[in-house]
Tab-separated table of C-alpha atoms in Angstrom:
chain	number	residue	atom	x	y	z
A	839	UNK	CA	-90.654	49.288	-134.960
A	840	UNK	CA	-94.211	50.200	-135.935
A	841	UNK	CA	-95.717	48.684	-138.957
A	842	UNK	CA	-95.938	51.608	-141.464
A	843	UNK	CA	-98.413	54.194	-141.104
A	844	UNK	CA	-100.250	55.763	-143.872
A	845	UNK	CA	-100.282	60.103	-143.850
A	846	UNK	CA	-104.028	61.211	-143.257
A	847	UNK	CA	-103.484	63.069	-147.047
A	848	UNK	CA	-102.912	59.553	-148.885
A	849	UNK	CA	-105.284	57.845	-146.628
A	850	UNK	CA	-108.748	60.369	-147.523
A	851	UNK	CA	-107.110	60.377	-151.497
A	852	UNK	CA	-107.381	56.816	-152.672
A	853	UNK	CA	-105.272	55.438	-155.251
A	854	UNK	CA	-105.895	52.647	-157.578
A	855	UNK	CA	-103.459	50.049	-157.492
A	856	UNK	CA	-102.510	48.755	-161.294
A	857	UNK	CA	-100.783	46.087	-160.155
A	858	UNK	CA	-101.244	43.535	-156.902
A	859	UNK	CA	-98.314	42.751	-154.556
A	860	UNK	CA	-98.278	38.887	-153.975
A	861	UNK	CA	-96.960	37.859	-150.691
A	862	UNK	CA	-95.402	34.777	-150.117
A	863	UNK	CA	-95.720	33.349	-146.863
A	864	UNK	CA	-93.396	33.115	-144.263
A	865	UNK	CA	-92.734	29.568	-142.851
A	866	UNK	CA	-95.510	28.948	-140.154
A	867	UNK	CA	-95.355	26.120	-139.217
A	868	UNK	CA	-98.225	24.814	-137.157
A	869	UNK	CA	-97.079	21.719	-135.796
A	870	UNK	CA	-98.813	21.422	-131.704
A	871	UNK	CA	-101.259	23.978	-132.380
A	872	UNK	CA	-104.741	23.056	-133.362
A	873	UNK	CA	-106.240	23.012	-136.597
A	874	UNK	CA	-109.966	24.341	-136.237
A	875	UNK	CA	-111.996	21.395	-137.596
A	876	UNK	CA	-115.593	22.696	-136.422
A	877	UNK	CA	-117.395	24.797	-138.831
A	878	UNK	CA	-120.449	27.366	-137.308
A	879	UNK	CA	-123.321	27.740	-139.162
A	880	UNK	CA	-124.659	30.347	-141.123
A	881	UNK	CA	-127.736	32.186	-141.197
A	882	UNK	CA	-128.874	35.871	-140.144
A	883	UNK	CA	-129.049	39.008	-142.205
A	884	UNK	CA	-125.783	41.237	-141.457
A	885	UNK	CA	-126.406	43.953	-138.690
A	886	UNK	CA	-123.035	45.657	-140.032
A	887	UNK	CA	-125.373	48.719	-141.726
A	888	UNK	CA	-123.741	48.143	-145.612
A	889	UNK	CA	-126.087	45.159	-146.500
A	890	UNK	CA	-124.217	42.524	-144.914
A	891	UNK	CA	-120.972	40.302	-145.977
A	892	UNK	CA	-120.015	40.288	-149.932
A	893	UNK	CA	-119.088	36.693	-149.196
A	894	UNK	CA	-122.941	35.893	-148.184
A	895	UNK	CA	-121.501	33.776	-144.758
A	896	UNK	CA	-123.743	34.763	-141.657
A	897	UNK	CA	-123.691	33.729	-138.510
A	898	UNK	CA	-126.914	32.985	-136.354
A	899	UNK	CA	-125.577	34.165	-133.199
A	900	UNK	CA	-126.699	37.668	-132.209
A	901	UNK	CA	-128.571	38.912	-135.283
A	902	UNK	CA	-130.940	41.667	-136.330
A	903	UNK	CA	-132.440	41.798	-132.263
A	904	UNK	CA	-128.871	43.489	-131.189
A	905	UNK	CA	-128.599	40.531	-128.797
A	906	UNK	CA	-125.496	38.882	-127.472
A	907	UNK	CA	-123.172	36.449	-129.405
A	908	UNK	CA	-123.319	32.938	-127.870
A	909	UNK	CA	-120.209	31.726	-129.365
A	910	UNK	CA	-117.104	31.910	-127.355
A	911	UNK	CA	-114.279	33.392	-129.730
A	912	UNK	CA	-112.231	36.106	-130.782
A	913	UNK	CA	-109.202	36.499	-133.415
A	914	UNK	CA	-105.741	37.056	-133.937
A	915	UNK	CA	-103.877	36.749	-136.698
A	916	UNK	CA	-100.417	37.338	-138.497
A	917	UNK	CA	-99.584	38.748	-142.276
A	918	UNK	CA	-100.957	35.264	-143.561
A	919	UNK	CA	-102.871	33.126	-141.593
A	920	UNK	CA	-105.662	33.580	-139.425
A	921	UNK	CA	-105.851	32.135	-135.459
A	922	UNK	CA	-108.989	31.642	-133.326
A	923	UNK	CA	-108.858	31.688	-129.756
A	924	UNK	CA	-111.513	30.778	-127.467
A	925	UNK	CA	-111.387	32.911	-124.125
A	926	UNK	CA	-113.520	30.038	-122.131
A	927	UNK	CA	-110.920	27.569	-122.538
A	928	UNK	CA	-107.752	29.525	-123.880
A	929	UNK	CA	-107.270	27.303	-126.834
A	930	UNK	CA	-105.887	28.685	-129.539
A	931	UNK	CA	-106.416	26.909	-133.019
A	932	UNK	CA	-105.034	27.682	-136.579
A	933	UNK	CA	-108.085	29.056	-139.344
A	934	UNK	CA	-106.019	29.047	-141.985
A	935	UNK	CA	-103.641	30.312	-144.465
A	936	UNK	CA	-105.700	34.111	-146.435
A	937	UNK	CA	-106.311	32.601	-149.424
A	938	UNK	CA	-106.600	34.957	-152.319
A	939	UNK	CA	-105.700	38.240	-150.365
A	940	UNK	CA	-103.034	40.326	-152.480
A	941	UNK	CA	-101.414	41.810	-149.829
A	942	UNK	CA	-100.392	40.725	-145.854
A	943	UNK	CA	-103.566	41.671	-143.900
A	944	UNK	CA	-102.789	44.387	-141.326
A	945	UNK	CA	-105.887	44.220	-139.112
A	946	UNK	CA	-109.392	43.279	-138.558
A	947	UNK	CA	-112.713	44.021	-137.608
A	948	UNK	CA	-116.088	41.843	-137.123
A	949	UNK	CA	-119.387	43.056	-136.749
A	950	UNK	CA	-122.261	41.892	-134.824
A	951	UNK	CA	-122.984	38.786	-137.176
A	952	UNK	CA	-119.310	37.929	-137.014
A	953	UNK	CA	-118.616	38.937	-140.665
A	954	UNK	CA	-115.227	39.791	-140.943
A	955	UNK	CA	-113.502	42.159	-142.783
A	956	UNK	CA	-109.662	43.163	-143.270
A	957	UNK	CA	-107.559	46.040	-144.281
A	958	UNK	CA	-104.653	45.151	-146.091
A	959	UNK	CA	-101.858	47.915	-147.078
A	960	UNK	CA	-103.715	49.036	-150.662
A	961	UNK	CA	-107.015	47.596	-150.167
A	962	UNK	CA	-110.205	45.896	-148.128
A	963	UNK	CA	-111.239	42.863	-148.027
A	964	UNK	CA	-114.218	40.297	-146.662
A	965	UNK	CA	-112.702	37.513	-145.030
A	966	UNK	CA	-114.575	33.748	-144.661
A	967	UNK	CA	-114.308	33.991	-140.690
A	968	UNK	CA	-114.217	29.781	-140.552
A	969	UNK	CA	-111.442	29.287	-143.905
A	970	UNK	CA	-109.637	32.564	-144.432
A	971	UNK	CA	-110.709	33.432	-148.085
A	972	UNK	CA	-110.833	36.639	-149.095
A	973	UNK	CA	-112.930	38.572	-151.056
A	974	UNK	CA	-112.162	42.269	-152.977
A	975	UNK	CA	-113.956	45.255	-151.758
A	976	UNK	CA	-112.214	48.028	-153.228
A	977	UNK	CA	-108.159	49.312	-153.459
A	978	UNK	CA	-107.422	52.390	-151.553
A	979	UNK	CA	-105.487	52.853	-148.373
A	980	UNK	CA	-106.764	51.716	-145.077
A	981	UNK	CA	-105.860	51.937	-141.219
A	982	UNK	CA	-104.311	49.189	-139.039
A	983	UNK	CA	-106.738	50.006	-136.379
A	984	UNK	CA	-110.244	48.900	-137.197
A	985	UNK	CA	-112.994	48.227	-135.570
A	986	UNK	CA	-116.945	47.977	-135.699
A	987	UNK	CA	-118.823	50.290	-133.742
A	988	UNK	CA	-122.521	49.894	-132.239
A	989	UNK	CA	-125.370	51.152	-134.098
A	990	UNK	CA	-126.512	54.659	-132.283
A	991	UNK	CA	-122.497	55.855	-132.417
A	992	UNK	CA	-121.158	56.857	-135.741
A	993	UNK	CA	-124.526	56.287	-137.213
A	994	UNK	CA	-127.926	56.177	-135.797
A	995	UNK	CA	-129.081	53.023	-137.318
A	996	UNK	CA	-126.056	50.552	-138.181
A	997	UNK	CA	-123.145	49.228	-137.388
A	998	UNK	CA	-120.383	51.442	-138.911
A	999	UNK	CA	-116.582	50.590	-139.690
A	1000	UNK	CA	-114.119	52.462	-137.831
A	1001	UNK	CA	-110.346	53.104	-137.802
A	1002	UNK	CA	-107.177	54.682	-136.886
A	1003	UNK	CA	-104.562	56.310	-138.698
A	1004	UNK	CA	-102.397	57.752	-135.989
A	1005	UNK	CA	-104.239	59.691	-133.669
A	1006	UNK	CA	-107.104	60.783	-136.734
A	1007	UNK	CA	-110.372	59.033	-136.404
A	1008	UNK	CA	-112.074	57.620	-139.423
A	1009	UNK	CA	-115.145	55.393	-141.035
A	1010	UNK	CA	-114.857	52.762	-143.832
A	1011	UNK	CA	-117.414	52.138	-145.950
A	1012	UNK	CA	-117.926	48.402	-146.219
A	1013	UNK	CA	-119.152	48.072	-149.682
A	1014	UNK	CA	-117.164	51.346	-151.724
A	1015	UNK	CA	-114.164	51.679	-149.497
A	1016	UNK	CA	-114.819	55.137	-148.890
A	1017	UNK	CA	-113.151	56.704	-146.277
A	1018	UNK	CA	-114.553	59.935	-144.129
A	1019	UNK	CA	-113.160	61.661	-140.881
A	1020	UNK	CA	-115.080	61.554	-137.358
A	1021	UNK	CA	-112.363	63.247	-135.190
A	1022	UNK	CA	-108.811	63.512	-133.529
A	1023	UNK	CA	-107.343	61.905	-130.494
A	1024	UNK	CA	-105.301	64.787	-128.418
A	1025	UNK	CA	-102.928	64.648	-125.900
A	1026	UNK	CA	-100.217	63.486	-127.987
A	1027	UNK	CA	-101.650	60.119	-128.345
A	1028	UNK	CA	-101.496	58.145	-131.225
A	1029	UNK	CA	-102.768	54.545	-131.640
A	1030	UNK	CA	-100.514	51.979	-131.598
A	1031	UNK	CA	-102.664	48.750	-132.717
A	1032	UNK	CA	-105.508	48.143	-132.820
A	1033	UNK	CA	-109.177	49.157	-131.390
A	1034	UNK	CA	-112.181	47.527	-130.187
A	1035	UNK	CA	-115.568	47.935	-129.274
A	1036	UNK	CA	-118.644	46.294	-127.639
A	1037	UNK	CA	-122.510	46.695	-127.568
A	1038	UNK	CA	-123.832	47.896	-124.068
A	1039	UNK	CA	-120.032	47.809	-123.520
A	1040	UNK	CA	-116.574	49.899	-124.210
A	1041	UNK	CA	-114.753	50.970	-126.976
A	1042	UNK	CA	-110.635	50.666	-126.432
A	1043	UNK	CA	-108.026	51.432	-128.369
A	1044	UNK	CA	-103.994	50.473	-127.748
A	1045	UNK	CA	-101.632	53.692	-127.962
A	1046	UNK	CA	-98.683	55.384	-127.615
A	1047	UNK	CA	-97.290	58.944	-126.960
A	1048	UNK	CA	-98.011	61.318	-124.250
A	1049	UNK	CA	-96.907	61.320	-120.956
A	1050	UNK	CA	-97.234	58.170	-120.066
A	1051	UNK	CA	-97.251	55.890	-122.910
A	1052	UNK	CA	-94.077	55.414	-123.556
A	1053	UNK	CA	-91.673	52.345	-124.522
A	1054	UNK	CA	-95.220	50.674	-123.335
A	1055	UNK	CA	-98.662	50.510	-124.909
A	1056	UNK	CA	-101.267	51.796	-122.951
A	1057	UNK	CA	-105.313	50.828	-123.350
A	1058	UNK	CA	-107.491	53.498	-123.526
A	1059	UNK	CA	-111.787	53.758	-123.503
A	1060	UNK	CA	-112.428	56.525	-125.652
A	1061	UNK	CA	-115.971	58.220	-126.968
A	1062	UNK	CA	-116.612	55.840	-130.019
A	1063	UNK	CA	-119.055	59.017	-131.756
A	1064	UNK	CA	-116.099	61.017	-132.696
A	1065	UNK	CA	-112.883	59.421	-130.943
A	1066	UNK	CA	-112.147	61.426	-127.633
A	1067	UNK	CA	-110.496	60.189	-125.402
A	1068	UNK	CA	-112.597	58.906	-121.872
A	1069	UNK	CA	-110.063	56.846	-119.580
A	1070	UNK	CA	-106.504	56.011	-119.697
A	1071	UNK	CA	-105.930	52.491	-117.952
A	1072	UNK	CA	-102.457	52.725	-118.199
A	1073	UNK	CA	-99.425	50.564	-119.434
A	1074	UNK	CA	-99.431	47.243	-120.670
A	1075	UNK	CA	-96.055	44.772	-120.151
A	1076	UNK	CA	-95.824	44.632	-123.824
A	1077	UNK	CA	-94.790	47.246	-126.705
A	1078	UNK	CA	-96.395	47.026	-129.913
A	1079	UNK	CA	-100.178	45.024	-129.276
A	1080	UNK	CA	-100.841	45.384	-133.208
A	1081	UNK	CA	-104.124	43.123	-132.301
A	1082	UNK	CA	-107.265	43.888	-129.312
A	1083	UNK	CA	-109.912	42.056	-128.999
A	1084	UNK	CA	-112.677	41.545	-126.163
A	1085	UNK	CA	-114.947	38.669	-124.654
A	1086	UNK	CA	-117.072	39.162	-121.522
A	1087	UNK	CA	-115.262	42.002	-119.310
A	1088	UNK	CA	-111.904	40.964	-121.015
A	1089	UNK	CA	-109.730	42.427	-123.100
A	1090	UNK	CA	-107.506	40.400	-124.927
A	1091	UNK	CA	-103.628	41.783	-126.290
A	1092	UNK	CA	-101.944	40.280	-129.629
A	1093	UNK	CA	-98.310	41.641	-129.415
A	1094	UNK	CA	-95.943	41.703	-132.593
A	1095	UNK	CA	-93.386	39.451	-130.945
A	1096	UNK	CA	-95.880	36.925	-130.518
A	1097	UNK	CA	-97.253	37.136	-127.329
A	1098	UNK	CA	-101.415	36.502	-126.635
A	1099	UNK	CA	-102.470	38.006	-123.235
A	1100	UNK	CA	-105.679	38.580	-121.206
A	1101	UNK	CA	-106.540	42.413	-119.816
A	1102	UNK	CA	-108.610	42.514	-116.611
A	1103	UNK	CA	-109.689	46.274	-115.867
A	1104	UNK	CA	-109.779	46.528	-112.145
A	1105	UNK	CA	-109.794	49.593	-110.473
A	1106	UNK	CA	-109.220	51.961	-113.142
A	1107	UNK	CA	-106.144	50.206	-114.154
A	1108	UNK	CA	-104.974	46.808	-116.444
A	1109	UNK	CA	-103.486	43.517	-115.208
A	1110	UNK	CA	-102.646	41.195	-118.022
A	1111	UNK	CA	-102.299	37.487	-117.701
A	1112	UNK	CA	-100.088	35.659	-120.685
A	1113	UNK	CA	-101.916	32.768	-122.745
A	1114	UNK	CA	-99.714	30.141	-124.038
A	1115	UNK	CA	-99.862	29.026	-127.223
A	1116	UNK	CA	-98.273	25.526	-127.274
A	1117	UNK	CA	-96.757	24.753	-131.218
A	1118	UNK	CA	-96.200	28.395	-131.637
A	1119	UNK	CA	-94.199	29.132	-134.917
A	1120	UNK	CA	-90.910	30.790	-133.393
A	1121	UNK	CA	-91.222	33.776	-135.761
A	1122	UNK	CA	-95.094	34.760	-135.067
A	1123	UNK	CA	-96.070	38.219	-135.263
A	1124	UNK	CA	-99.172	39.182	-134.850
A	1125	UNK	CA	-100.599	42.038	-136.856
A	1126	UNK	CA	-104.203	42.091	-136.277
A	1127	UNK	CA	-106.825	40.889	-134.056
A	1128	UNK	CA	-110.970	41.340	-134.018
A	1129	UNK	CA	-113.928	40.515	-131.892
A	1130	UNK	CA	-117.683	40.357	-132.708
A	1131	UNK	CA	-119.379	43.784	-131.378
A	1132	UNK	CA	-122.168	41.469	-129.989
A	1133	UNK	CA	-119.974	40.002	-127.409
A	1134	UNK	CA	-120.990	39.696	-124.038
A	1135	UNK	CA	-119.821	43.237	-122.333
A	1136	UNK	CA	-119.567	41.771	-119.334
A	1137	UNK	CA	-119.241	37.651	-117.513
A	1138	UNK	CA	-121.911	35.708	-116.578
């Protein structure tokens, strides 16, 4: 089972929401897995295009000179809490509980100054990268694919939010919400989770449909400008990878049943590796994942 997908007519036709939908947490518990104790600095202006993170946290890392992020770590994370995993050392370590959210966060997206923002089902949020707090954008209706995309791509001079609902191709803007089509993916694909993308790098997105992405996900590298499709890398071992992220040549899968794996692209095709993640609550789903677009594209 999918999580629910939004029709392209409600998602470009936004709809205030007179009332908030408070989600309790489910039990989580995070007993064996890591508690992230180290906070990174802030600092640099946002490269993200829409004058930077509502929340005012930066991160000195790649910054305004488009250069590449030196700290090791992408993001997964469930309906209500928030995981960090470093791909150097495959630890994975517990953010947080969202803390003021309204809603269960369905994916999301960082930009080159690792400011995060989510989608949740009715409305967008900033998100406090090192404690999970949330901060209101605007209400409307938002994909469970996002991603930030390089500056020259969608626009010619900044960062731009991108998304998927079902195979149509969209931007978000970060401060108004505002949604506005870029494109269609054909051959019967649709995605399936989440998408991904990399200065001097690729853009991937997880699907399904078509001929051969079946009862599996497959990756994809597709045109991040308008959304075509560019390379099919075939199936992964796991259905439903609601979460992508990517760290130097890697890909890395966040499955609704709870699994965290590593892509290699070799030869045109995937191989996935699975990452344990000792302490693991038994009912973990992961919804969501994100990566800073100012990761290294490739080791070394």
């Amino acid at each position: 089972m999918r999580r629910p997908r939004l029709s392209p007519s409600r998602l470009l036709s936004f709809l205030l929401m007179s009332s908030a939908c408070t989600v309790t947490p489910r039990d989580e518990q995070t007993t064996g897995i890591a508690t992230l104790s180290t906070t990174i600095g802030a600092g640099s202006e946002s490269s993200s295009g829409d004058d930077g993170d509502p929340t005012g946290m930066k991160l000195d890392a790649a910054g305004d000179s488009g250069g590449v992020s030196e700290i090791a770590e992408v993001f997964g994370h469930s309906a209500t809490t928030l995981y960090r995993l470093d791909p150097t050392t495959k630890q994975v370590t517990v953010v947080g509980d969202f803390v003021g959210c309204d809603a269960s966060i369905i994916d999301i997206a960082l930009d080159a100054d690792s400011n995060m923002y989510g989608a949740a089902f009715g409305s967008l949020w900033s998100i406090d990268r090192t404690t999970a707090a949330c901060t209101h954008i605007a209400d409307g209706e938002y994909p469970t694919s996002l991603s930030f995309v390089p500056a020259g791509t969608v626009d010619p001079d900044r960062e731009a939010l991108v998304g998927f609902v079902d195979a149509d191709y969209i931007r978000i803007d970060t401060q108004s919400g505002a949604v506005t089509p870029l494109g269609t993916l054909a051959g019967g694909l649709a995605s399936s989770g989440d998408l991904v993308a990399v200065a001097g790098g690729g853009t991937y997105l997880t699907v399904t449909g078509g001929d051969l992405c079946g009862t599996l996900d497959c990756v994809i590298e597709l045109d991040p400008s308008d959304g075509t499709l560019l390379a099919n890398f075939g199936t992964v071992p796991y259905p439903e990878v609601f979460g992508l992220a990517f760290w130097a040549g890697r890909a890395y899968g966040f499955a609704r049943s709870g699994d965290l794996f590593e892509i290699d692209f070799v030869d045109n095709q995937v191989t996935t590796t699975a990452i344990q993640i000792p302490g693991a609550p038994a009912s973990l789903e992961f919804f969501g994942a994100g990566s800073t677009t100012s990761a290294p594209p490739a080791e070394g």
